[in-house]
PDB file of C-alpha atoms in Angstrom:
ATOM      1  CA  MET A   1      -5.815  18.677  -5.619  1.00  0.00           C
ATOM      2  CA  PHE A   2      -2.994  16.167  -5.961  1.00  0.00           C
ATOM      3  CA  ARG A   3      -0.142  16.179  -3.449  1.00  0.00           C
ATOM      4  CA  ALA A   4       2.959  14.004  -3.341  1.00  0.00           C
ATOM      5  CA  THR A   5       5.755  13.971  -0.768  1.00  0.00           C
ATOM      6  CA  VAL A   6       9.163  12.422  -1.387  1.00  0.00           C
ATOM      7  CA  ARG A   7      11.777  11.980   1.337  1.00  0.00           C
ATOM      8  CA  ALA A   8      15.219  10.506   0.823  1.00  0.00           C
ATOM      9  CA  ASP A   9      18.371  10.118   2.887  1.00  0.00           C
ATOM     10  CA  ARG A  10      20.317  10.226  -0.380  1.00  0.00           C
ATOM     11  CA  LEU A  11      19.060  11.188  -3.826  1.00  0.00           C
ATOM     12  CA  ARG A  12      21.013  11.127  -7.101  1.00  0.00           C
ATOM     13  CA  PHE A  13      19.809  11.573 -10.680  1.00  0.00           C
ATOM     14  CA  VAL A  14      21.609   9.618 -13.388  1.00  0.00           C
ATOM     15  CA  GLU A  15      20.529  12.294 -15.877  1.00  0.00           C
ATOM     16  CA  GLU A  16      18.738  15.611 -15.585  1.00  0.00           C
ATOM     17  CA  PRO A  17      14.994  14.929 -15.383  1.00  0.00           C
ATOM     18  CA  ARG A  18      12.626  16.180 -18.078  1.00  0.00           C
ATOM     19  CA  THR A  19       9.243  17.019 -16.627  1.00  0.00           C
ATOM     20  CA  ALA A  20       5.950  18.168 -18.107  1.00  0.00           C
ATOM     21  CA  VAL A  21       2.422  18.647 -16.807  1.00  0.00           C
ATOM     22  CA  ARG A  22      -0.472  18.294 -19.252  1.00  0.00           C
ATOM     23  CA  PHE A  23      -4.224  18.440 -18.857  1.00  0.00           C
ATOM     24  CA  PRO A  24      -5.758  16.597 -21.812  1.00  0.00           C
ATOM     25  CA  GLY A  25      -9.389  17.062 -22.675  1.00  0.00           C
ATOM     26  CA  THR A  26     -11.606  19.974 -23.479  1.00  0.00           C
ATOM     27  CA  GLY A  27     -12.845  22.952 -21.555  1.00  0.00           C
ATOM     28  CA  LYS A  28     -11.268  26.051 -20.115  1.00  0.00           C
ATOM     29  CA  ARG A  29      -9.478  25.488 -16.842  1.00  0.00           C
ATOM     30  CA  THR A  30      -7.286  27.138 -14.252  1.00  0.00           C
ATOM     31  CA  SER A  31      -4.287  25.072 -13.173  1.00  0.00           C
ATOM     32  CA  THR A  32      -1.382  25.534 -10.795  1.00  0.00           C
ATOM     33  CA  SER A  33       1.551  23.400  -9.737  1.00  0.00           C
ATOM     34  CA  ARG A  34       4.413  24.033  -7.372  1.00  0.00           C
ATOM     35  CA  SER A  35       7.043  22.223  -5.406  1.00  0.00           C
ATOM     36  CA  GLU A  36       8.662  22.975  -2.083  1.00  0.00           C
ATOM     37  CA  ARG A  37      12.161  21.546  -1.790  1.00  0.00           C
ATOM     38  CA  THR A  38      14.594  21.042   1.043  1.00  0.00           C
ATOM     39  CA  ASN A  39      18.216  20.276   0.113  1.00  0.00           C
ATOM     40  CA  VAL A  40      17.267  19.866  -3.573  1.00  0.00           C
ATOM     41  CA  PRO A  41      17.692  22.809  -5.970  1.00  0.00           C
ATOM     42  CA  GLY A  42      15.123  23.776  -8.629  1.00  0.00           C
ATOM     43  CA  GLU A  43      17.481  22.431 -11.293  1.00  0.00           C
ATOM     44  CA  VAL A  44      19.328  19.308 -10.233  1.00  0.00           C
ATOM     45  CA  VAL A  45      22.763  18.310 -11.499  1.00  0.00           C
ATOM     46  CA  ALA A  46      23.150  14.821 -12.979  1.00  0.00           C
ATOM     47  CA  GLY A  47      25.431  12.640 -10.864  1.00  0.00           C
ATOM     48  CA  LYS A  48      25.380  14.919  -7.811  1.00  0.00           C
ATOM     49  CA  GLU A  49      24.143  13.430  -4.557  1.00  0.00           C
ATOM     50  CA  TYR A  50      21.639  15.337  -2.449  1.00  0.00           C
ATOM     51  CA  ARG A  51      21.285  14.372   1.221  1.00  0.00           C
ATOM     52  CA  ASP A  52      18.268  14.630   3.525  1.00  0.00           C
ATOM     53  CA  ALA A  53      16.064  15.568   0.573  1.00  0.00           C
ATOM     54  CA  LEU A  54      12.423  16.527   0.893  1.00  0.00           C
ATOM     55  CA  ILE A  55      10.150  17.466  -2.003  1.00  0.00           C
ATOM     56  CA  VAL A  56       6.456  18.328  -1.622  1.00  0.00           C
ATOM     57  CA  TYR A  57       4.641  18.696  -4.955  1.00  0.00           C
ATOM     58  CA  ARG A  58       1.139  20.119  -5.333  1.00  0.00           C
ATOM     59  CA  LEU A  59      -1.017  20.170  -8.439  1.00  0.00           C
ATOM     60  CA  ALA A  60      -4.515  21.604  -8.759  1.00  0.00           C
ATOM     61  CA  THR A  61      -6.840  22.200 -11.699  1.00  0.00           C
ATOM     62  CA  ARG A  62     -10.468  23.163 -12.116  1.00  0.00           C
ATOM     63  CA  LEU A  63     -12.772  23.767 -15.037  1.00  0.00           C
ATOM     64  CA  THR A  64     -13.829  27.406 -15.370  1.00  0.00           C
ATOM     65  CA  GLY A  65     -16.131  27.360 -18.413  1.00  0.00           C
ATOM     66  CA  GLN A  66     -19.693  26.223 -18.958  1.00  0.00           C
ATOM     67  CA  PRO A  67     -20.467  22.511 -19.587  1.00  0.00           C
ATOM     68  CA  GLU A  68     -20.385  21.537 -23.246  1.00  0.00           C
ATOM     69  CA  ASP A  69     -23.639  20.822 -25.097  1.00  0.00           C
ATOM     70  CA  GLY A  70     -24.906  17.322 -24.358  1.00  0.00           C
ATOM     71  CA  ARG A  71     -22.754  16.923 -21.260  1.00  0.00           C
ATOM     72  CA  ASP A  72     -24.161  16.560 -17.767  1.00  0.00           C
ATOM     73  CA  THR A  73     -24.087  19.547 -15.431  1.00  0.00           C
ATOM     74  CA  GLU A  74     -22.992  19.309 -11.796  1.00  0.00           C
ATOM     75  CA  ASP A  75     -26.481  18.370 -10.596  1.00  0.00           C
ATOM     76  CA  GLY A  76     -26.717  15.496 -13.084  1.00  0.00           C
ATOM     77  CA  ALA A  77     -29.279  17.124 -15.434  1.00  0.00           C
ATOM     78  CA  GLY A  78     -28.358  17.035 -19.128  1.00  0.00           C
ATOM     79  CA  ALA A  79     -27.958  20.298 -21.066  1.00  0.00           C
TER      80      ALA A  79
END
């Protein structure tokens, strides 16, 4: 799991942010991401100032399929 926390007395975006989360590579996976925000809306407005901002972002992913042929398994033995 990845977790990031951002705190700011004042926060202002020059332009509306464009965000994307990608998981490159192969294999089936289950992924989740979420953010908890204090004094910052889900969609920010460019040029508006947000005070006493707190954002906690969490991201988790895990492979759910079988290892591919030729790849090592969890115990280190080849397939």
